[in-house]
mmCIF file with all atom_site columns, C-alpha atoms in Angstrom:
data_model
loop_
_atom_site.group_PDB
_atom_site.id
_atom_site.type_symbol
_atom_site.label_atom_id
_atom_site.label_alt_id
_atom_site.label_comp_id
_atom_site.label_asym_id
_atom_site.label_entity_id
_atom_site.label_seq_id
_atom_site.pdbx_PDB_ins_code
_atom_site.Cartn_x
_atom_site.Cartn_y
_atom_site.Cartn_z
_atom_site.occupancy
_atom_site.B_iso_or_equiv
_atom_site.pdbx_formal_charge
_atom_site.auth_seq_id
_atom_site.auth_comp_id
_atom_site.auth_asym_id
_atom_site.auth_atom_id
_atom_site.pdbx_PDB_model_num
ATOM 1   C CA . MET A 1 1   ? 83.885  95.619  76.315 1.00 0.00 ? 1   MET A CA 1
ATOM 2   C CA . ASN A 1 2   ? 81.640  97.993  75.489 1.00 0.00 ? 2   ASN A CA 1
ATOM 3   C CA . LYS A 1 3   ? 79.221  95.950  72.503 1.00 0.00 ? 3   LYS A CA 1
ATOM 4   C CA . GLU A 1 4   ? 77.582  98.781  71.442 1.00 0.00 ? 4   GLU A CA 1
ATOM 5   C CA . VAL A 1 5   ? 77.796  98.915  67.242 1.00 0.00 ? 5   VAL A CA 1
ATOM 6   C CA . LYS A 1 6   ? 76.500  100.512 65.238 1.00 0.00 ? 6   LYS A CA 1
ATOM 7   C CA . SER A 1 7   ? 76.670  100.655 60.801 1.00 0.00 ? 7   SER A CA 1
ATOM 8   C CA . ALA A 1 8   ? 77.789  103.504 60.270 1.00 0.00 ? 8   ALA A CA 1
ATOM 9   C CA . PRO A 1 9   ? 79.524  105.913 62.306 1.00 0.00 ? 9   PRO A CA 1
ATOM 10  C CA . ALA A 1 10  ? 80.180  109.192 61.773 1.00 0.00 ? 10  ALA A CA 1
ATOM 11  C CA . PRO A 1 11  ? 83.899  110.546 61.014 1.00 0.00 ? 11  PRO A CA 1
ATOM 12  C CA . GLY A 1 12  ? 85.819  110.213 63.999 1.00 0.00 ? 12  GLY A CA 1
ATOM 13  C CA . ALA A 1 13  ? 83.091  107.531 65.470 1.00 0.00 ? 13  ALA A CA 1
ATOM 14  C CA . SER A 1 14  ? 83.684  104.496 67.266 1.00 0.00 ? 14  SER A CA 1
ATOM 15  C CA . ARG A 1 15  ? 82.562  102.650 69.903 1.00 0.00 ? 15  ARG A CA 1
ATOM 16  C CA . ARG A 1 16  ? 84.454  103.132 72.843 1.00 0.00 ? 16  ARG A CA 1
ATOM 17  C CA . ARG A 1 17  ? 84.727  106.563 72.415 1.00 0.00 ? 17  ARG A CA 1
ATOM 18  C CA . GLY A 1 18  ? 82.816  109.513 74.107 1.00 0.00 ? 18  GLY A CA 1
ATOM 19  C CA . PRO A 1 19  ? 82.526  112.418 77.161 1.00 0.00 ? 19  PRO A CA 1
ATOM 20  C CA . CYS A 1 20  ? 84.305  111.012 80.331 1.00 0.00 ? 20  CYS A CA 1
ATOM 21  C CA . PRO A 1 21  ? 83.417  108.317 81.798 1.00 0.00 ? 21  PRO A CA 1
ATOM 22  C CA . LEU A 1 22  ? 83.951  110.123 85.412 1.00 0.00 ? 22  LEU A CA 1
ATOM 23  C CA . LYS A 1 23  ? 81.606  112.817 85.134 1.00 0.00 ? 23  LYS A CA 1
ATOM 24  C CA . GLY A 1 24  ? 78.271  112.622 86.236 1.00 0.00 ? 24  GLY A CA 1
ATOM 25  C CA . VAL A 1 25  ? 77.947  109.135 86.737 1.00 0.00 ? 25  VAL A CA 1
ATOM 26  C CA . THR A 1 26  ? 75.741  107.807 89.234 1.00 0.00 ? 26  THR A CA 1
ATOM 27  C CA . PRO A 1 27  ? 77.504  106.366 92.134 1.00 0.00 ? 27  PRO A CA 1
ATOM 28  C CA . ILE A 1 28  ? 78.599  103.233 91.753 1.00 0.00 ? 28  ILE A CA 1
ATOM 29  C CA . GLN A 1 29  ? 76.216  99.802  92.910 1.00 0.00 ? 29  GLN A CA 1
ATOM 30  C CA . LYS A 1 30  ? 77.801  98.025  96.124 1.00 0.00 ? 30  LYS A CA 1
ATOM 31  C CA . ASP A 1 31  ? 77.916  94.009  93.589 1.00 0.00 ? 31  ASP A CA 1
ATOM 32  C CA . SER A 1 32  ? 79.757  96.841  90.662 1.00 0.00 ? 32  SER A CA 1
ATOM 33  C CA . PRO A 1 33  ? 83.042  95.257  89.322 1.00 0.00 ? 33  PRO A CA 1
ATOM 34  C CA . ASP A 1 34  ? 83.672  98.737  89.205 1.00 0.00 ? 34  ASP A CA 1
ATOM 35  C CA . ARG A 1 35  ? 83.830  99.049  92.783 1.00 0.00 ? 35  ARG A CA 1
ATOM 36  C CA . ASP A 1 36  ? 87.080  97.083  92.868 1.00 0.00 ? 36  ASP A CA 1
ATOM 37  C CA . PRO A 1 37  ? 89.465  99.077  92.009 1.00 0.00 ? 37  PRO A CA 1
ATOM 38  C CA . ALA A 1 38  ? 91.375  95.595  91.285 1.00 0.00 ? 38  ALA A CA 1
ATOM 39  C CA . GLY A 1 39  ? 88.709  95.463  88.535 1.00 0.00 ? 39  GLY A CA 1
ATOM 40  C CA . LYS A 1 40  ? 90.036  99.149  86.489 1.00 0.00 ? 40  LYS A CA 1
ATOM 41  C CA . PHE A 1 41  ? 93.394  97.194  86.381 1.00 0.00 ? 41  PHE A CA 1
ATOM 42  C CA . ASP A 1 42  ? 92.198  95.129  83.129 1.00 0.00 ? 42  ASP A CA 1
ATOM 43  C CA . ASP A 1 43  ? 89.951  97.811  81.749 1.00 0.00 ? 43  ASP A CA 1
ATOM 44  C CA . GLU A 1 44  ? 91.694  98.949  78.667 1.00 0.00 ? 44  GLU A CA 1
ATOM 45  C CA . ASP A 1 45  ? 88.843  101.142 78.585 1.00 0.00 ? 45  ASP A CA 1
ATOM 46  C CA . TYR A 1 46  ? 89.062  102.874 81.794 1.00 0.00 ? 46  TYR A CA 1
ATOM 47  C CA . PRO A 1 47  ? 91.192  106.780 80.650 1.00 0.00 ? 47  PRO A CA 1
ATOM 48  C CA . ALA A 1 48  ? 93.890  106.008 83.449 1.00 0.00 ? 48  ALA A CA 1
ATOM 49  C CA . TYR A 1 49  ? 97.013  107.618 82.588 1.00 0.00 ? 49  TYR A CA 1
ATOM 50  C CA . SER A 1 50  ? 97.685  111.429 82.794 1.00 0.00 ? 50  SER A CA 1
ATOM 51  C CA . MET A 1 51  ? 98.686  113.270 78.549 1.00 0.00 ? 51  MET A CA 1
ATOM 52  C CA . GLY A 1 52  ? 102.086 114.231 79.607 1.00 0.00 ? 52  GLY A CA 1
ATOM 53  C CA . HIS A 1 53  ? 102.308 109.921 80.524 1.00 0.00 ? 53  HIS A CA 1
ATOM 54  C CA . ALA A 1 54  ? 100.452 109.591 77.998 1.00 0.00 ? 54  ALA A CA 1
ATOM 55  C CA . ALA A 1 55  ? 102.984 111.012 75.847 1.00 0.00 ? 55  ALA A CA 1
ATOM 56  C CA . GLU A 1 56  ? 105.764 109.767 77.472 1.00 0.00 ? 56  GLU A CA 1
ATOM 57  C CA . ILE A 1 57  ? 104.332 105.983 76.990 1.00 0.00 ? 57  ILE A CA 1
ATOM 58  C CA . LEU A 1 58  ? 104.166 106.399 73.369 1.00 0.00 ? 58  LEU A CA 1
ATOM 59  C CA . GLY A 1 59  ? 107.268 109.067 72.893 1.00 0.00 ? 59  GLY A CA 1
ATOM 60  C CA . VAL A 1 60  ? 105.283 111.632 71.141 1.00 0.00 ? 60  VAL A CA 1
ATOM 61  C CA . THR A 1 61  ? 104.822 114.893 72.399 1.00 0.00 ? 61  THR A CA 1
ATOM 62  C CA . GLN A 1 62  ? 101.370 116.419 74.251 1.00 0.00 ? 62  GLN A CA 1
ATOM 63  C CA . ALA A 1 63  ? 100.936 119.078 70.728 1.00 0.00 ? 63  ALA A CA 1
ATOM 64  C CA . PHE A 1 64  ? 100.225 115.232 68.411 1.00 0.00 ? 64  PHE A CA 1
ATOM 65  C CA . LEU A 1 65  ? 97.750  113.828 71.387 1.00 0.00 ? 65  LEU A CA 1
ATOM 66  C CA . ARG A 1 66  ? 95.969  117.439 71.465 1.00 0.00 ? 66  ARG A CA 1
ATOM 67  C CA . SER A 1 67  ? 95.803  117.487 67.740 1.00 0.00 ? 67  SER A CA 1
ATOM 68  C CA . LEU A 1 68  ? 94.442  114.152 67.743 1.00 0.00 ? 68  LEU A CA 1
ATOM 69  C CA . ASP A 1 69  ? 90.833  114.785 69.749 1.00 0.00 ? 69  ASP A CA 1
ATOM 70  C CA . ALA A 1 70  ? 91.003  117.991 67.826 1.00 0.00 ? 70  ALA A CA 1
ATOM 71  C CA . ALA A 1 71  ? 91.018  115.464 64.370 1.00 0.00 ? 71  ALA A CA 1
ATOM 72  C CA . LYS A 1 72  ? 87.971  113.076 66.685 1.00 0.00 ? 72  LYS A CA 1
ATOM 73  C CA . LEU A 1 73  ? 90.100  110.147 66.156 1.00 0.00 ? 73  LEU A CA 1
ATOM 74  C CA . LEU A 1 74  ? 90.690  109.923 70.411 1.00 0.00 ? 74  LEU A CA 1
ATOM 75  C CA . THR A 1 75  ? 88.108  111.372 72.876 1.00 0.00 ? 75  THR A CA 1
ATOM 76  C CA . PRO A 1 76  ? 89.953  111.072 75.677 1.00 0.00 ? 76  PRO A CA 1
ATOM 77  C CA . GLY A 1 77  ? 88.056  111.879 79.825 1.00 0.00 ? 77  GLY A CA 1
ATOM 78  C CA . ARG A 1 78  ? 88.694  114.747 81.696 1.00 0.00 ? 78  ARG A CA 1
ATOM 79  C CA . SER A 1 79  ? 89.822  114.585 85.329 1.00 0.00 ? 79  SER A CA 1
ATOM 80  C CA . GLU A 1 80  ? 87.664  116.352 88.050 1.00 0.00 ? 80  GLU A CA 1
ATOM 81  C CA . GLY A 1 81  ? 89.954  119.473 87.550 1.00 0.00 ? 81  GLY A CA 1
ATOM 82  C CA . GLY A 1 82  ? 89.854  118.868 83.347 1.00 0.00 ? 82  GLY A CA 1
ATOM 83  C CA . HIS A 1 83  ? 92.858  117.622 82.876 1.00 0.00 ? 83  HIS A CA 1
ATOM 84  C CA . ARG A 1 84  ? 92.353  115.198 79.928 1.00 0.00 ? 84  ARG A CA 1
ATOM 85  C CA . ARG A 1 85  ? 92.791  111.895 80.450 1.00 0.00 ? 85  ARG A CA 1
ATOM 86  C CA . TYR A 1 86  ? 93.788  108.305 78.581 1.00 0.00 ? 86  TYR A CA 1
ATOM 87  C CA . SER A 1 87  ? 92.777  104.612 78.499 1.00 0.00 ? 87  SER A CA 1
ATOM 88  C CA . ARG A 1 88  ? 95.186  102.069 77.149 1.00 0.00 ? 88  ARG A CA 1
ATOM 89  C CA . TYR A 1 89  ? 92.686  101.498 73.641 1.00 0.00 ? 89  TYR A CA 1
ATOM 90  C CA . GLN A 1 90  ? 93.533  105.099 73.225 1.00 0.00 ? 90  GLN A CA 1
ATOM 91  C CA . LEU A 1 91  ? 96.845  105.242 73.428 1.00 0.00 ? 91  LEU A CA 1
ATOM 92  C CA . ARG A 1 92  ? 97.169  101.779 71.125 1.00 0.00 ? 92  ARG A CA 1
ATOM 93  C CA . LEU A 1 93  ? 94.569  104.438 68.457 1.00 0.00 ? 93  LEU A CA 1
ATOM 94  C CA . ALA A 1 94  ? 97.306  106.647 69.241 1.00 0.00 ? 94  ALA A CA 1
ATOM 95  C CA . ALA A 1 95  ? 100.209 104.394 68.342 1.00 0.00 ? 95  ALA A CA 1
ATOM 96  C CA . ARG A 1 96  ? 99.083  102.810 65.555 1.00 0.00 ? 96  ARG A CA 1
ATOM 97  C CA . ALA A 1 97  ? 98.626  107.114 64.142 1.00 0.00 ? 97  ALA A CA 1
ATOM 98  C CA . ARG A 1 98  ? 102.261 107.826 64.640 1.00 0.00 ? 98  ARG A CA 1
ATOM 99  C CA . GLU A 1 99  ? 102.870 105.369 62.955 1.00 0.00 ? 99  GLU A CA 1
ATOM 100 C CA . LEU A 1 100 ? 100.485 105.628 60.122 1.00 0.00 ? 100 LEU A CA 1
ATOM 101 C CA . ILE A 1 101 ? 102.048 109.200 60.291 1.00 0.00 ? 101 ILE A CA 1
ATOM 102 C CA . ASP A 1 102 ? 105.683 108.095 60.014 1.00 0.00 ? 102 ASP A CA 1
ATOM 103 C CA . GLN A 1 103 ? 105.020 107.020 57.416 1.00 0.00 ? 103 GLN A CA 1
ATOM 104 C CA . GLY A 1 104 ? 103.837 109.376 55.580 1.00 0.00 ? 104 GLY A CA 1
ATOM 105 C CA . THR A 1 105 ? 100.032 109.945 55.423 1.00 0.00 ? 105 THR A CA 1
ATOM 106 C CA . ALA A 1 106 ? 98.325  112.503 55.976 1.00 0.00 ? 106 ALA A CA 1
ATOM 107 C CA . LEU A 1 107 ? 96.513  112.925 59.939 1.00 0.00 ? 107 LEU A CA 1
ATOM 108 C CA . ASP A 1 108 ? 92.620  112.783 58.667 1.00 0.00 ? 108 ASP A CA 1
ATOM 109 C CA . SER A 1 109 ? 93.872  110.433 56.074 1.00 0.00 ? 109 SER A CA 1
ATOM 110 C CA . ALA A 1 110 ? 95.723  107.889 59.294 1.00 0.00 ? 110 ALA A CA 1
ATOM 111 C CA . CYS A 1 111 ? 92.692  108.854 61.212 1.00 0.00 ? 111 CYS A CA 1
ATOM 112 C CA . ARG A 1 112 ? 89.796  107.734 58.913 1.00 0.00 ? 112 ARG A CA 1
ATOM 113 C CA . ILE A 1 113 ? 92.093  104.432 58.412 1.00 0.00 ? 113 ILE A CA 1
ATOM 114 C CA . ILE A 1 114 ? 92.618  103.794 61.770 1.00 0.00 ? 114 ILE A CA 1
ATOM 115 C CA . ILE A 1 115 ? 88.824  104.458 62.220 1.00 0.00 ? 115 ILE A CA 1
ATOM 116 C CA . LEU A 1 116 ? 88.007  101.452 59.698 1.00 0.00 ? 116 LEU A CA 1
ATOM 117 C CA . GLU A 1 117 ? 90.283  99.710  60.938 1.00 0.00 ? 117 GLU A CA 1
ATOM 118 C CA . ASP A 1 118 ? 87.988  99.833  64.310 1.00 0.00 ? 118 ASP A CA 1
ATOM 119 C CA . GLN A 1 119 ? 85.162  99.268  62.586 1.00 0.00 ? 119 GLN A CA 1
ATOM 120 C CA . LEU A 1 120 ? 86.768  96.135  61.020 1.00 0.00 ? 120 LEU A CA 1
ATOM 121 C CA . ALA A 1 121 ? 88.171  94.475  64.239 1.00 0.00 ? 121 ALA A CA 1
ATOM 122 C CA . GLU A 1 122 ? 84.831  94.397  65.898 1.00 0.00 ? 122 GLU A CA 1
ATOM 123 C CA . ALA A 1 123 ? 82.245  93.391  63.022 1.00 0.00 ? 123 ALA A CA 1
ATOM 124 C CA . ARG A 1 124 ? 84.206  90.470  62.666 1.00 0.00 ? 124 ARG A CA 1
ATOM 125 C CA . ARG A 1 125 ? 84.395  90.164  66.235 1.00 0.00 ? 125 ARG A CA 1
ATOM 126 C CA . ILE A 1 126 ? 80.584  90.194  65.773 1.00 0.00 ? 126 ILE A CA 1
ATOM 127 C CA . ASN A 1 127 ? 80.423  87.906  63.080 1.00 0.00 ? 127 ASN A CA 1
ATOM 128 C CA . THR A 1 128 ? 82.084  85.060  65.299 1.00 0.00 ? 128 THR A CA 1
ATOM 129 C CA . GLU A 1 129 ? 80.456  86.097  67.725 1.00 0.00 ? 129 GLU A CA 1
ATOM 130 C CA . LEU A 1 130 ? 77.199  86.255  65.489 1.00 0.00 ? 130 LEU A CA 1
ATOM 131 C CA . GLN A 1 131 ? 78.869  82.307  63.714 1.00 0.00 ? 131 GLN A CA 1
ATOM 132 C CA . HIS A 1 132 ? 79.758  80.540  67.194 1.00 0.00 ? 132 HIS A CA 1
ATOM 133 C CA . THR A 1 133 ? 76.218  80.853  68.826 1.00 0.00 ? 133 THR A CA 1
ATOM 134 C CA . HIS A 1 134 ? 74.556  79.671  65.182 1.00 0.00 ? 134 HIS A CA 1
ATOM 135 C CA . ARG A 1 135 ? 76.721  76.565  64.956 1.00 0.00 ? 135 ARG A CA 1
ATOM 136 C CA . SER A 1 136 ? 75.751  75.860  68.894 1.00 0.00 ? 136 SER A CA 1
ATOM 137 C CA . LYS A 1 137 ? 71.863  76.245  68.218 1.00 0.00 ? 137 LYS A CA 1
ATOM 138 C CA . SER A 1 138 ? 71.996  74.304  65.191 1.00 0.00 ? 138 SER A CA 1
ATOM 139 C CA . GLY A 1 139 ? 74.256  71.731  66.343 1.00 0.00 ? 139 GLY A CA 1
ATOM 140 C CA . GLN A 1 140 ? 76.487  71.446  63.746 1.00 0.00 ? 140 GLN A CA 1
ATOM 141 C CA . PRO A 1 141 ? 79.806  71.296  65.028 1.00 0.00 ? 141 PRO A CA 1
ATOM 142 C CA . GLY A 1 142 ? 82.910  74.460  65.024 1.00 0.00 ? 142 GLY A CA 1
ATOM 143 C CA . PRO A 1 143 ? 85.705  74.253  62.352 1.00 0.00 ? 143 PRO A CA 1
ATOM 144 C CA . ALA A 1 144 ? 87.567  71.614  62.463 1.00 0.00 ? 144 ALA A CA 1
ATOM 145 C CA . SER A 1 145 ? 91.571  72.358  64.796 1.00 0.00 ? 145 SER A CA 1
ATOM 146 C CA . GLY A 1 146 ? 94.882  70.679  62.965 1.00 0.00 ? 146 GLY A CA 1
#
């Protein structure tokens, strides 16, 4: 999981969007977990789905996925032939966009909502991690479970 966090990314920016990890990459080191193809099955950021397959899984048109790219909600990876490739994480964002749009939300508003939800989830994850680290260092017990 990529843990890069920015305090206030520009609209459309997120911790997991960016250029395709397949282009311009240096060879994978022998001891890298990425060398094992089985490791890619668990990587929610690996661009494994073609546009057609992604559209089929989500029950949307390819034009809808292109519109999310144009709105900068998703920046799909690209295959060597230049075809869009989507990760499981991106499919979840696209499914959420479809849900909001189906409820009558405009595309740009849906994209902004999704970006804010993503940022909030990341902030909560970091907060929980920091609280755990603080408790460990101070010797305080964690929250009581019941």
